[in-house]
Structure formats: structure tokens, C-alpha cells
Coordinates of C-alpha atoms in Angstrom, one line a residue:
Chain A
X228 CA 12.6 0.2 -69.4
X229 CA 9.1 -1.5 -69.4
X230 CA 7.7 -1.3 -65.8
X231 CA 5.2 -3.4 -64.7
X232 CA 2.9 -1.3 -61.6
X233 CA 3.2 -3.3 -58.4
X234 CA 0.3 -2.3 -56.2
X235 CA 0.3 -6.0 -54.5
X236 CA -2.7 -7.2 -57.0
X237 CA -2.8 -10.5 -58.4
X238 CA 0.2 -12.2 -60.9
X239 CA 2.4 -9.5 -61.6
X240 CA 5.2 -12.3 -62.4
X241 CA 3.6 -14.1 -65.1
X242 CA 3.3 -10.8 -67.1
X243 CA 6.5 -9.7 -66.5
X244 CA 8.2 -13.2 -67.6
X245 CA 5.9 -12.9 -71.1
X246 CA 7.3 -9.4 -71.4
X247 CA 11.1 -11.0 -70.4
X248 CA 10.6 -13.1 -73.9
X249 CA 11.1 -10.2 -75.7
X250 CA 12.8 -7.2 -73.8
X251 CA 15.8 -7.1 -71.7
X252 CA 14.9 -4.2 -69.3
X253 CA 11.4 -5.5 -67.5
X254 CA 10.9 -4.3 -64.4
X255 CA 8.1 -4.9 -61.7
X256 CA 7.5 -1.5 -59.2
X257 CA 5.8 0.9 -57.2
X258 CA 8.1 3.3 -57.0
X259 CA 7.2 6.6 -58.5
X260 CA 10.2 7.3 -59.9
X261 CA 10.8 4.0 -61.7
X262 CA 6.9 4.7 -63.6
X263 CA 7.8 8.0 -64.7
X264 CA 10.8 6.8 -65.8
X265 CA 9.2 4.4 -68.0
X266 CA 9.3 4.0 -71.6
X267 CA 6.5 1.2 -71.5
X268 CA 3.9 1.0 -68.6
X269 CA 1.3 -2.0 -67.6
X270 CA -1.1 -2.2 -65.4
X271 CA -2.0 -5.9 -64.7
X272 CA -4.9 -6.8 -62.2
X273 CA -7.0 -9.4 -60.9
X274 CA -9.4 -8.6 -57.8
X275 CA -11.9 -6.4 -56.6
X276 CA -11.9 -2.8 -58.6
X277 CA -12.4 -0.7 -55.3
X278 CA -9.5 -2.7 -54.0
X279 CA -7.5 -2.0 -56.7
X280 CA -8.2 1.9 -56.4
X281 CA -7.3 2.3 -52.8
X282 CA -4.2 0.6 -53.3
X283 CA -2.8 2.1 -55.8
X284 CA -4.0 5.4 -53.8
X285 CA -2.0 4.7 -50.9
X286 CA 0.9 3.7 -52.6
X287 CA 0.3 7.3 -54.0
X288 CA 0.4 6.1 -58.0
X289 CA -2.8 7.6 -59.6
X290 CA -0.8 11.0 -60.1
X291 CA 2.3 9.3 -61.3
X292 CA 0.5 7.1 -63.9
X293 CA -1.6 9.7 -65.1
X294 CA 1.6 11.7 -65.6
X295 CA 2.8 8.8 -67.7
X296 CA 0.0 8.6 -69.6
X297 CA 0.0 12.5 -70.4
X298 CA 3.9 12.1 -71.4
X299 CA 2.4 10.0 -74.7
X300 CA 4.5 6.8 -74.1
X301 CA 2.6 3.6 -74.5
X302 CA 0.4 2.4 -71.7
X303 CA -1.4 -1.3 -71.6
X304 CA -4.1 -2.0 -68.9
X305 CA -4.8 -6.1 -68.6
X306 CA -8.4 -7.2 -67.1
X307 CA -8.8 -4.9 -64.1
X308 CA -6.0 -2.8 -65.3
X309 CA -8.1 -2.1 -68.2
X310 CA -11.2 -1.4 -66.4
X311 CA -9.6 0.6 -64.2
X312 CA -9.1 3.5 -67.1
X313 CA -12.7 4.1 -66.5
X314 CA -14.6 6.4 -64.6
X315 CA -16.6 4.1 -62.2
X316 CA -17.4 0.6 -62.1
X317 CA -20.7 -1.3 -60.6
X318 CA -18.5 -3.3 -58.3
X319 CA -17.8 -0.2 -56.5
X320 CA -20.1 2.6 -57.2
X321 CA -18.3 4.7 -54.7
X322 CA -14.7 4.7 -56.0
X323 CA -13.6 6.5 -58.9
X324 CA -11.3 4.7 -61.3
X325 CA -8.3 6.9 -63.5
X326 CA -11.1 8.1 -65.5
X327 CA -9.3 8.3 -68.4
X328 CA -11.7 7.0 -70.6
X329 CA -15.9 7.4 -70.5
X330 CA -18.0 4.4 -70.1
X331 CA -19.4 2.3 -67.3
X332 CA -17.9 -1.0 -66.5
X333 CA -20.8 -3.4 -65.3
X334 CA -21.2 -7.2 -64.1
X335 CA -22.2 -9.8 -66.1
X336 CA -25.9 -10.8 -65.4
X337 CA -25.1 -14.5 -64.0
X338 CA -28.1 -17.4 -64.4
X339 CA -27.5 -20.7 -64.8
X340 CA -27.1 -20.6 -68.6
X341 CA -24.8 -17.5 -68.3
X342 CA -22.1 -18.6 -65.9
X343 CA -20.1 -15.4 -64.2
X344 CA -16.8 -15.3 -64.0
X345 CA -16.5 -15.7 -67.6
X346 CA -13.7 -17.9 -67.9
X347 CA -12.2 -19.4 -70.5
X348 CA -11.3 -19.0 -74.3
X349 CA -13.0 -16.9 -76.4
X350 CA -12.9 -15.1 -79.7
X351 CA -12.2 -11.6 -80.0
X352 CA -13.9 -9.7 -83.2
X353 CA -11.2 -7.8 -84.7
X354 CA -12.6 -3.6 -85.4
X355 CA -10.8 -3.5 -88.4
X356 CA -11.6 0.3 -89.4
X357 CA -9.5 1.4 -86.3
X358 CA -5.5 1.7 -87.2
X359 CA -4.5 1.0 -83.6
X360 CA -5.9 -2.5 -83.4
X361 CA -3.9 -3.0 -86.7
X362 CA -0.3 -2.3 -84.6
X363 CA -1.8 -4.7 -81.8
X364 CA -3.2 -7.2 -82.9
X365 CA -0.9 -7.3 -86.0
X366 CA -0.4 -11.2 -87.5
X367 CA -3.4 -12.1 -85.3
X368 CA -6.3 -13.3 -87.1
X369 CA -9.9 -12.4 -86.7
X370 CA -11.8 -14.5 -84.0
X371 CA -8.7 -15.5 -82.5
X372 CA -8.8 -17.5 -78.8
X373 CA -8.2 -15.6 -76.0
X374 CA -8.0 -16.4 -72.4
X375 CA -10.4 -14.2 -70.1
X376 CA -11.5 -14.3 -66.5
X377 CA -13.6 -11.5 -65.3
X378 CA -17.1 -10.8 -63.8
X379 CA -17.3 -7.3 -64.9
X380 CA -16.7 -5.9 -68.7
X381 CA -17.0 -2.3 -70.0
X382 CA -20.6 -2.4 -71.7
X383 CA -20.1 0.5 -74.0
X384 CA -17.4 2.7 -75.3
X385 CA -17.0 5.5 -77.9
X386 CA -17.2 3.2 -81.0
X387 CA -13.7 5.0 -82.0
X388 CA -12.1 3.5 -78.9
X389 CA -13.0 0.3 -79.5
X390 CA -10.3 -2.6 -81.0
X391 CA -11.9 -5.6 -80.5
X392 CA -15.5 -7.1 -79.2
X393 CA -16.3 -10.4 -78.2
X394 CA -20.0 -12.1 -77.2
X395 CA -20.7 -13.5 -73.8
X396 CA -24.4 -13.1 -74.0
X397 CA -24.2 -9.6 -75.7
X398 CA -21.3 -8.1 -76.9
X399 CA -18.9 -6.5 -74.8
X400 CA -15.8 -4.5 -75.2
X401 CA -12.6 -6.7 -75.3
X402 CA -9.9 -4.1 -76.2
X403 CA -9.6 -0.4 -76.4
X404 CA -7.1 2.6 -77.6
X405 CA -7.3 6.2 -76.7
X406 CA -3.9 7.5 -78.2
X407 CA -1.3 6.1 -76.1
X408 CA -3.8 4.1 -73.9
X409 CA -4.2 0.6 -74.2
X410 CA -6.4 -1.5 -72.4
X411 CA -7.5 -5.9 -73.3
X412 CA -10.2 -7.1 -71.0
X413 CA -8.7 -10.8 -71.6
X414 CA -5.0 -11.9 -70.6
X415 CA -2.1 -12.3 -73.3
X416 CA 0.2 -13.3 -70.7
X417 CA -2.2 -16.1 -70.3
X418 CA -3.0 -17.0 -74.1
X419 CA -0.7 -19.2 -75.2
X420 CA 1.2 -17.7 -78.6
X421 CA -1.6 -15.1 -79.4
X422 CA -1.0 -13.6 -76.1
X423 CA 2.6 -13.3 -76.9
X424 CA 2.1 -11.9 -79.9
X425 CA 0.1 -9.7 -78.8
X426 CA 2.5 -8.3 -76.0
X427 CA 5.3 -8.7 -78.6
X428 CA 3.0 -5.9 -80.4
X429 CA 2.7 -4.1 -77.6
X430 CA 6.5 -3.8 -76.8
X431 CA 7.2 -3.1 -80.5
X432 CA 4.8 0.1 -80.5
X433 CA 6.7 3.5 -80.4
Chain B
X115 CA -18.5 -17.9 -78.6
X116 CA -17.0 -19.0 -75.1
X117 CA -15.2 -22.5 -75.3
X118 CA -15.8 -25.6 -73.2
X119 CA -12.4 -26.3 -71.8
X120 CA -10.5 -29.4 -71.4
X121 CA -8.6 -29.8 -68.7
X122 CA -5.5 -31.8 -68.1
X123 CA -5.2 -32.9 -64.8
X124 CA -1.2 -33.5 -63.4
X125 CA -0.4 -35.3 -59.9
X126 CA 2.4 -34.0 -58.3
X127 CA 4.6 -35.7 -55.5
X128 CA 7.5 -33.8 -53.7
X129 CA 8.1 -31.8 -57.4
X130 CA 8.0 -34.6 -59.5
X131 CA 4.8 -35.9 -61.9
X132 CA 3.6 -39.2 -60.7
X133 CA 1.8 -41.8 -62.6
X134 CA 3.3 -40.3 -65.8
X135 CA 5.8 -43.4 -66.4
X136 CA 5.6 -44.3 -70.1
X137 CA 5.9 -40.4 -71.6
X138 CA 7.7 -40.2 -75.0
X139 CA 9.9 -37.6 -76.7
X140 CA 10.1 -36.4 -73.4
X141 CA 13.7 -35.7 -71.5
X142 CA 12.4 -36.5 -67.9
X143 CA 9.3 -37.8 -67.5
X144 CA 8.5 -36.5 -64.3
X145 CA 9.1 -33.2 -64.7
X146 CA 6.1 -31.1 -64.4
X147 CA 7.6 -28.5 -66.5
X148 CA 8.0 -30.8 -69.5
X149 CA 4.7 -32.1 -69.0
X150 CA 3.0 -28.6 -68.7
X151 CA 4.8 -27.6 -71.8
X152 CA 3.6 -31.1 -73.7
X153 CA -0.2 -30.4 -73.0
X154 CA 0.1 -26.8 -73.7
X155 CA 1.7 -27.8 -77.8
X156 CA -1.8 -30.1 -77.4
X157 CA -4.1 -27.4 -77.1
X158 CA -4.9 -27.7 -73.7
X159 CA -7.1 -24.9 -72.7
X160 CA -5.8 -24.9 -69.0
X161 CA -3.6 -26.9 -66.9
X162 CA -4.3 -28.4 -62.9
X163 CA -1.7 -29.5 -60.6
X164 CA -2.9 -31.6 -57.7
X165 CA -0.2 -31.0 -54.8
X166 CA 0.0 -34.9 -53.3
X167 CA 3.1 -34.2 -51.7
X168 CA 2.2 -36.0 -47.8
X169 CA 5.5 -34.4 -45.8
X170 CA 5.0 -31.5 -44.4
X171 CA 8.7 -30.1 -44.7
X172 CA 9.1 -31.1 -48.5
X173 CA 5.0 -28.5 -48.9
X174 CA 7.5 -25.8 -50.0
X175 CA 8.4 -27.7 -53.5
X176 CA 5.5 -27.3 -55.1
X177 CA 5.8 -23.3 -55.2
X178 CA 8.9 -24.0 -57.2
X179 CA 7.6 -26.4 -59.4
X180 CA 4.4 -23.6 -60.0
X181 CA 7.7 -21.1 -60.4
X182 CA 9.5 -22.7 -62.9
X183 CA 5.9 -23.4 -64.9
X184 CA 4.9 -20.2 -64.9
X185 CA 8.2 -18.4 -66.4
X186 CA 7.5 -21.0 -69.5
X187 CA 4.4 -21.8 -70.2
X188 CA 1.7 -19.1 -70.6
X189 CA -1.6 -21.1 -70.2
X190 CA -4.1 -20.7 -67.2
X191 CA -2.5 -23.6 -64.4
X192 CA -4.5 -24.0 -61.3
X193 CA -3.0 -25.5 -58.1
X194 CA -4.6 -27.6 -55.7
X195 CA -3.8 -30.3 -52.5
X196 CA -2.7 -29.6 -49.4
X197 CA -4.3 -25.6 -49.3
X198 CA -5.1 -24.4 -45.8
X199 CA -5.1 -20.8 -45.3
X200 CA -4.6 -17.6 -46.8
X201 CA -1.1 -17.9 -47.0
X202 CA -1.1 -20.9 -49.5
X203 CA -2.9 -19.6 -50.9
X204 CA -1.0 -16.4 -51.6
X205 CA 2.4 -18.1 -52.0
X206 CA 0.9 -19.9 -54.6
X207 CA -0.4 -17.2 -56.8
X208 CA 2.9 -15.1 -56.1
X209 CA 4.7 -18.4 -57.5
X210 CA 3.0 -17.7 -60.7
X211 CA -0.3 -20.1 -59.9
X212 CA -3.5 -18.0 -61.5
X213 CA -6.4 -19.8 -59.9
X214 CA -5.9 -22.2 -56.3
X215 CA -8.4 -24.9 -55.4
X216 CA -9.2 -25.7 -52.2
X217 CA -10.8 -28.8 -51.1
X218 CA -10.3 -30.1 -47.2
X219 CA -9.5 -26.5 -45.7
X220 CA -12.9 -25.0 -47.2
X221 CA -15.6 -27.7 -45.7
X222 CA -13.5 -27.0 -42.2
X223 CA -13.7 -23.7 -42.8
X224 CA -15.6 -22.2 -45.1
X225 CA -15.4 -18.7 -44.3
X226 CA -11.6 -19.1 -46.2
X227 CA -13.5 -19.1 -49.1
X228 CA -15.1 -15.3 -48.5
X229 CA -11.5 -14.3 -47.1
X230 CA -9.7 -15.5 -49.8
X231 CA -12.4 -14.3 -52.5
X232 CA -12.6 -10.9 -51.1
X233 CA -9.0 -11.2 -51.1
X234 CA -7.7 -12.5 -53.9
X235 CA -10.9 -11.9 -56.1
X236 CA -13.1 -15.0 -56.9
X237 CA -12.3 -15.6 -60.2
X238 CA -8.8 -17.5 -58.3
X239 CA -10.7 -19.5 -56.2
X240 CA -11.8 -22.8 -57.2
X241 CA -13.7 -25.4 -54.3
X242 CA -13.0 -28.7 -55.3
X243 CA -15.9 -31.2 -54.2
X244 CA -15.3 -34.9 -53.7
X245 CA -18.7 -36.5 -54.2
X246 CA -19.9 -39.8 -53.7
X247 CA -23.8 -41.2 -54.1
X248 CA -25.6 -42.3 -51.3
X249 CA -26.7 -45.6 -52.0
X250 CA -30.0 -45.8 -54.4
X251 CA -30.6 -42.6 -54.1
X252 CA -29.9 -38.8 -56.2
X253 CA -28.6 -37.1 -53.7
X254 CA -24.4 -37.2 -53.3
X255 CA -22.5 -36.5 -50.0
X256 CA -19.7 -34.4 -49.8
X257 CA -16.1 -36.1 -48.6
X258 CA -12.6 -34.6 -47.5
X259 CA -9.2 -35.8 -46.7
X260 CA -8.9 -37.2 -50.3
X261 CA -12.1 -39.5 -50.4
X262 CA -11.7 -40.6 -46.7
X263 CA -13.8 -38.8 -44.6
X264 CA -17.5 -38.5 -45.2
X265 CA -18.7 -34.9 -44.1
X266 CA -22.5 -35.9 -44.2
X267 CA -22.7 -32.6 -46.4
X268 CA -25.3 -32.2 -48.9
X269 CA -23.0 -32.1 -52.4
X270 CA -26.0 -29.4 -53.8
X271 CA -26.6 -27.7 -50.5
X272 CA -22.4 -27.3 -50.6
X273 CA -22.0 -26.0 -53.8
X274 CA -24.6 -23.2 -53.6
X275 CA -22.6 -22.3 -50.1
X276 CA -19.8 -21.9 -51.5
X277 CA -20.8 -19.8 -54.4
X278 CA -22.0 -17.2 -51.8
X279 CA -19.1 -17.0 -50.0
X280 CA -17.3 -16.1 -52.9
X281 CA -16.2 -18.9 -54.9
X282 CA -15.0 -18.3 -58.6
X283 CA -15.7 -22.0 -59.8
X284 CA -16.4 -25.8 -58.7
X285 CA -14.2 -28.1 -59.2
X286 CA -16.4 -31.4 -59.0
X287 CA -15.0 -34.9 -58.9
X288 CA -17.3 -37.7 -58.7
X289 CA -15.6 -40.4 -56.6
X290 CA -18.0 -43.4 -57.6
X291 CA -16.6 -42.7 -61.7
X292 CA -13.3 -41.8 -60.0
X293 CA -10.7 -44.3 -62.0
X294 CA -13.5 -46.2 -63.6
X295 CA -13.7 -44.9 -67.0
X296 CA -17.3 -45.3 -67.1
X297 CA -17.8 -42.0 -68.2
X298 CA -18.7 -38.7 -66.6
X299 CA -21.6 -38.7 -64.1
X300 CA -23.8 -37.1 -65.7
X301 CA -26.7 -36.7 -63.2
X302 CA -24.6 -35.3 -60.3
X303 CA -23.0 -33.1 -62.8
X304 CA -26.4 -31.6 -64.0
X305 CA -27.8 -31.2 -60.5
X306 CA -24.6 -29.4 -59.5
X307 CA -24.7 -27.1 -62.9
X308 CA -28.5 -26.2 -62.6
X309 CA -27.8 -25.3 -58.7
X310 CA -24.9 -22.3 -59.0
X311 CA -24.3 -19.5 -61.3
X312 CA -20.4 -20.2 -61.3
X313 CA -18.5 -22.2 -63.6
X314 CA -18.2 -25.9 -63.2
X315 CA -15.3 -28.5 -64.2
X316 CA -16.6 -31.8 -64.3
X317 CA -14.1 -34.4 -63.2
X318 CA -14.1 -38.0 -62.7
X319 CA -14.9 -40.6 -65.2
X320 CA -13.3 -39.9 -68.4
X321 CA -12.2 -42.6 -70.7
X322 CA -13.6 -42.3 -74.7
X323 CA -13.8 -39.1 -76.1
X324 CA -17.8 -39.7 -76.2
X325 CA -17.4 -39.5 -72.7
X326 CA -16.7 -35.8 -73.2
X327 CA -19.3 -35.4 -75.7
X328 CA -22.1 -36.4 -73.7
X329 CA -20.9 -34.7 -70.9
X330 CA -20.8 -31.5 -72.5
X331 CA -24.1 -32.4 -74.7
X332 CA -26.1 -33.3 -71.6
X333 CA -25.5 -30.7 -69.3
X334 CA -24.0 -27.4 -69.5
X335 CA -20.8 -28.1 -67.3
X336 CA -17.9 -25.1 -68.4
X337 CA -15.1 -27.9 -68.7
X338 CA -14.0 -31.2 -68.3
X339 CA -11.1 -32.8 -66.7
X340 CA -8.9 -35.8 -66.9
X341 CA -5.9 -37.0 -65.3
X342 CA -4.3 -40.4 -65.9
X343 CA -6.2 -40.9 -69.3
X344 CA -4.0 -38.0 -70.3
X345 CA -0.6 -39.4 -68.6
X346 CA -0.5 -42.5 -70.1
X347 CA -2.0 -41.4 -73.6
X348 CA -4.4 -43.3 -73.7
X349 CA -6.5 -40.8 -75.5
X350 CA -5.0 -37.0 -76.6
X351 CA -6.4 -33.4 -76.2
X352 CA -6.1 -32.9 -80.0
X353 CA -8.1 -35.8 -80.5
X354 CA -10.9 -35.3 -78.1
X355 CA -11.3 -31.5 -79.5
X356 CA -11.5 -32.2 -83.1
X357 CA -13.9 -34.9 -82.3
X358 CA -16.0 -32.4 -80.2
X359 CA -15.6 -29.8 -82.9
X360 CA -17.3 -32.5 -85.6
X361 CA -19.8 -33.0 -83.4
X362 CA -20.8 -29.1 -82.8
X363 CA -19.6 -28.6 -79.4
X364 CA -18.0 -24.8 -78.7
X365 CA -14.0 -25.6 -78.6
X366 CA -11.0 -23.9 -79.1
X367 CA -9.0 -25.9 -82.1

């Protein structure tokens, strides 16, 4: 079972319906239980970071995804859900995030040039030397399109961590993978047949 | 690099795609569906439905419609027409809708903007501005109710409002290009760029794909959209983005 965490945040639906393309057992929840249970666990998320953290605290899932994630079995974090592995983030200095990863996740420095949310398709730079962007982004080309829409980005990350960049201004870090953690700062559910592919990936890792 | 996006624009009346009449290799040619999956085999970099659905009772079709979209077609769709409060807006983006624009409902009450940014995040809310020149001079008015009622509002003055309250991008039509084929107008969309930090879609206008070029060339709008030059293909994505690729502009081909 793939379970996708519910914690009332943004379009859980078009995420699961991507992931319905290629597995049978999908599921959308925030029941304990059913992420524990998982064999496959995403985080989607759109919104506000500290949002994000209090809900999914009072729907008493930090422990339960953590658990997850100690258990070895694939994880993927989308856009917030991938910012959210961090420790803290600028758009909420107060809140701490599943800190599963180091690094800060910061805003974008908006002026009229450099317009924030940056939204839109861009390319994401392929880090070849790490074997986990191979499984992910396998059969996806260097500098492929991707769909992103986000004000914040993770700056900086262990260079080890890191499985793809892509420039808005400076570089910033558009995928990562910690073992069994994976996290893309763009959305696959929203780009097009990369996307899938890269969800198809995702599903096919063991 | 980020890409400028081009934006097909669909109107849709109680569930079905109006104006779209003469569509081939198509099964029905007013289903949104079909015509959501069309532009998205074109390369379209997003897709916006404009709600102009005028019952009240039949409002509740267009969350289908966004439904049965979003379970096929994985491209960015935005939903606009007819939003008044925060729970259009949420219905909408539970039906599978990823951004919402809001046009009327925001000049009456702009503090639905902050609610529905702080919300919903603002990278889902989009203001759309109607705006119209005031007669021999640079300054634009802001108008609601689809182009009917002039608000008085400083177009400028508006968009740098709604950017502090929250808004994620600026959907910006310019009603005098509106239809005219004319070309983008180029001046309002420059002022309106130069004023906010958000993205902006320029809208209104389009007709040759130079139109797009020199929109794009002359100021540093995010995207452009077009609605019936699309419908009636009169001009395709394909074609406008491998023209804009010749001529060095940033797209996705």
C-alpha cells in the first residue's frame, strides 16, 4: 500500500490519481495505523511550513512518519513535503520541521527582475555522481522541464544528498536522498510525462 | 533557466467549453476534458478555466468538470469566474484545481485575498484584473462584474495591494486589446510588471505569434495567455513556442 499523508494541506488528489496510473493499492490518510502500515509514504504540500508542522502535530503524525522513515521503506516529500524534512525554515523560525535532514530552507529574494513564487517550468541539473538520482530520475534526461511553485527552497545541503539543482537566480537544491528519504522541491504530479516518470520511479524503488 | 509560460485560456458554461465549435480529431467538442488533454499533447505549460456558468444552481458543475480534469491530465489548471469566498475556493482545489483566481469577490473584498493566502498559501491565489485605459492618458482603471462595472481603482495602486495581502500572481487582462488581436498591451503590462514582485500573466490581445514575442521581449511579464485564438486554431502552442525559441526567448519546447 502507498499512502498518501492527509493532514488537510493542499491537492492531495491530484498526487494520488498520478500514483493510481501505476499502482493498484493508493491510499490517501491520516491515520496512524494506515502510515505505519505503509510500504510507500508521500508527503505532498502546498502552504505555509509552520502550518504544515502544527497540523500534522495535532493529528499526532511526526512520530508515526518518523517511525516510517526509521523502518527503511521508501519515503518521497513533494514541495513543502520536501522542505519539511528539514530542521527549520525562514517562513517560520519558531517551528521545527522533522529534521531529518541538515540545512536551512530560505525565501527567495523577490525584486522585480526575480519574481517570488517561482512558478513555472524549469530545468533540473541532473547530479550524476549520486546512484540514487540514477533510480529516480531514471529515462529522464538532463535539464529536463519541471513544474515548480514555491517561495522558499533549501539553499544548501550535504553535497552527497543532493540529486538534482536548478537556477532561479542562484542555484538551489531541487531534489534530495538520504537513504530511504526522498524529497523534489518541484511537482511530478504536475509535470506532464516527466512527472510521471518520475513517480513511476519512485513506486518502482524497493 | 525558468520558462515564460503560455497559457491556454478555456471558457466554460454549465460544464461544457464554449466558443470551441470547429475542434478536429476531437470526440466532443465541448468537453473540457478533451480539450485540457488537446493543449496539454501541445505543450501547453498550464491550463485556465474561466467558470461563465450565470445560474446559480448549475455553480456546482464546474467542480466536476475540474474533477474529471484533474484525474487525467497532470499539467498546472487554474480556475477562475464566479469565486466568492473561501469555500470556492476550497472546493475548488479539493476538486483537483491547483491555483484559483479571483476577480469580482477580491475588489469587494480584499481581505479574501490575505484569508485565502494565509490559508491556502499564496502560490494558489491568482487576482485577476480587468483593466481598461482612461481616455488619453497612462493610467488604467480597474473594472468588475466581467468588464461592466468601473471601480474607479487605480489598476497600479491595485496590483501592489493585492500583492500585500498575499496574492501568489496577477492575472491581467487588458479590456481595450480584449478580442482585438491588436496585440498585447504592452505599456499597461510593463507598468503593472515594474510595480509587484509576483508573477504576472499578461492577457488580452493575442493574435500573431509576434504578438507574444514582443510581449515577452518588452517587458518581463512571467506568461502569456490566449483564449479564442487557441479555440478556433487560429494559431497553435507548438507553433508560437518554436517561434519564440528561434527568436531567444526562455521556453519550454
Amino acid at each position: 500500500m502507498i499512502v498518501v499523508v492527509d493532514y488537510a494541506s493542499g491537492n492531495l488528489n491530484s498526487v494520488s490519481k498520478a500514483l493510481k496510473r501505476f499502482a493498484d493499492n493508493v491510499k490517501i490518510s491520516s491515520c496512524a495505523t494506515d502510515i505505519l502500515q505503509a510500504e510507500k509514504l508521500i508527503l505532498p504540500g502546498v502552504g505555509a511550513f509552520g502550518d504544515a508542522v502544527n497540523k500534522l502535530r495535532k493529528l499526532g503524525l511526526i512520530k508515526p512518519i518518523k517511525k516510517f522513515i526509521q523502518s527503511g521503506k521508501p519515503y518521497l516529500g513533494i514541495c513543502l513535503g520536501m522542505q519539511l524534512l528539514f530542521e527549520k525554515s525562514e517562513e517560520s523560525n519558531s517551528l521545527k520541521g522533522l529534521a531529518l535532514l541538515k540545512g536551512k530552507v530560505s525565501r527567495f529574494k523577490a525584486n522585480k527582475d526575480l519574481k517570488v513564487p517561482h512558478m513555472g517550468w524549469n530545468e533540473i541539473v541532473l547530479n550524476k555522481k549520486n546512484r540514487n538520482a540514477a533510480k529516480l530520475f531514471s529515462n529522464v534526461k538532463n535539464k529536463s522541464f519541471v513544474y515548480f511553485c514555491h517561495s522558499y527552497c533549501v539553499a544548501d545541503v550535504e553535497k552527497k544528498y543532493i540529486l538534482s539543482n536548478t537556477i532561479y537566480a542562484d542555484n538551489f537544491v531541487s531534489a534530495v536522498c538520504a537513504g530511504n528519504i526522498y524529497g523534489v522541491q518541484f511537482h511530478p504530479e504536475k509535470s506532464q510525462k516527466i512527472g510521471l516518470r518520475i513517480i513511476k520511479n519512485f513506486i518502482e524503488l524497493c | 533557466m525558468l520558462t515564460k509560460r503560455i497559457i491556454p485560456c478555456l471558457d466554460v458554461k454549465n460544464g461544457r467549453v464554449v466558443k470551441g465549435v470547429n475542434f478536429i480529431n476531437l470526440k466532443d467538442a465541448g468537453d473540457p476534458v478533451e480539450n485540457a488533454a488537446f493543449y496539454d499533447r501541445e505543450g501547453a505549460d498550464e491550463l485556465v478555466f474561466l467558470d461563465i456558468t450565470a445560474s446559480f444552481e448549475k455553480r456546482n458543475i464546474i467542480l466536476e468538470v475540474v474533477r474529471r480534469t484533474a484525474s487525467q491530465i497532470f499539467m498546472p489548471l487554474t480556475v477562475g469566474g464566479g469565486v466568492r469566498n473561501i469555500n470556492d475556493i476550497r472546493n475548488l482545489l479539493n476538486a483537483g484545481a491547483d491555483k484559483v483566481s479571483i476577480n469580482t469577490a477580491a475588489v469587494k473584498t480584499p481581505i479574501l485575498i490575505k484569508q485565502a493566502a494565509k490559508r491556502f498559501g499564496s502560490q494558489c491565489i491568482v487576482v485577476a484584473i480587468d483593466a481598461k485605459r482612461i481616455a488619453n492618458k497612462d493610467k488604467w482603471n480597474v473594472f468588475i462584474n466581467g468588464g461592466r462595472i468601473n471601480t474607479f481603482k487605480d489598476v497600479i495602486k491595485w496590483a501592489k495591494k493585492v500583492e500585500s495581502l498575499g496574492a501568489g500572481e496577477i492575472l491581467l487582462t487588458s479590456m481595450d486589446r480584449d478580442g482585438t488581436k491588436d496585440g498585447f498591451d504592452i505599456d499597461l503590462t510593463k507598468k503593472v510588471v515594474n510595480s509587484v514582485k509576483i508573477p504576472v500573466i499578461a492577457s488580452g490581445g493575442a493574435g500573431r505569434t509576434e504578438d507574444f514575442y514582443n510581449v515577452f521581449k518588452k517587458s518581463r511579464v512571467s506568461a502569456a495567455l490566449a483564449a479564442s485564438l487557441f479555440h478556433y486554431r487560429e494559431l497553435k502552442v507548438g507553433r508560437i513556442k518554436n517561434y519564440l525559441k528561434r527568436k531567444k526567448i526562455n521556453v519550454r519546447v
